């Protein structure tokens, strides 16, 4: 292993020996670099909508006798403020899931209930694009975790599938067992991703096409939130994609044991 020696102290110990104390700051330096990067990205991302709102406010006061222009600028200001508030919300969500490696309120949850909730919350977005959502049966599997966080993870995938697909297409959610794990796969027939892009989509603030993401209200944080939530639940995320054909994003989670509380079963056991 290569170690960057940032700090060494040497002290004589008797006539024949010296004590050399080396501090390995490599990991601390790496974490510090990531933190500095994150703060720089956050500042940059926040400055864009704030700058736009301030310019638009100026434009509104300059155009005060042109009702049509005031309306147009006002609408753009609303759009930028919505973007600003979704950015702030996602930054807070991300820092919460990053710091937390033991999800609160862990419970045993049937996967079906997570998927139904995520699909219900994405239904409006799907309907506006006439995208058909289909959900596979998944009643036999349970996972142990935090219901709200897991719904957030699946919903982010479903909403991305909708955002990065054309109208009148299909988004499917499938579930299958992989040994001790259960895989939840969200498949779309959308624009897909190149190999290079697929390798980077889980990075914070990464967007293939920032202009398109801005239109859909994207922040580039959704998938890093998904990745952290799933890692906190002992799982992993995967992506498979083909440009112009579609993508499959998969969440793999450890299967939780269902607790049977059925008194009839206890009677039989006696
Ligand atoms: P965003 O808020 O921009 O959607 P995400 O972190 O959710 O950010 O996704 C990062 C980038 O990955 C997106 O900007 C988009 O370019 C790409 N992406 C995510 N999901 C899909 C998908 N289902 N199909 C194609 N591209 C996708």
GROMACS .gro file of C-alpha atoms in nm, residues 2 6-7 26 33 51 94 106 115 132 139 156 162 170 176 191 194 198 206 208 215 226 243 249 259 267:
model
   26
    2UNK     CA    1   0.139   0.339  -0.083
    6UNK     CA    2   0.278   1.377   0.582
    7UNK     CA    3   0.421   1.388   0.928
   26UNK     CA    4  -0.384   0.959   0.352
   33UNK     CA    5  -1.076   1.639  -0.044
   51UNK     CA    6  -2.801   3.436  -0.990
   94UNK     CA    7  -2.800   1.352   0.101
  106UNK     CA    8  -3.574  -0.035   1.117
  115UNK     CA    9  -4.297  -0.072  -0.451
  132UNK     CA   10  -4.741   0.284  -1.857
  139UNK     CA   11  -4.526  -1.058  -0.185
  156UNK     CA   12  -3.607   0.819  -0.746
  162UNK     CA   13  -4.004   0.854  -1.652
  170UNK     CA   14  -4.326   0.155  -2.066
  176UNK     CA   15  -3.624  -1.155  -0.822
  191UNK     CA   16  -3.273   0.751  -2.393
  194UNK     CA   17  -2.322   0.558  -2.281
  198UNK     CA   18  -2.326   0.477  -1.684
  206UNK     CA   19  -2.322   1.423  -1.226
  208UNK     CA   20  -2.523   1.364  -1.867
  215UNK     CA   21  -3.579   2.124  -1.757
  226UNK     CA   22  -3.025   0.619  -0.377
  243UNK     CA   23  -2.802   0.428  -2.562
  249UNK     CA   24  -3.132   0.034  -1.255
  259UNK     CA   25  -4.182  -1.299   1.157
  267UNK     CA   26  -5.097  -2.434   1.834
   0.00000   0.00000   0.00000
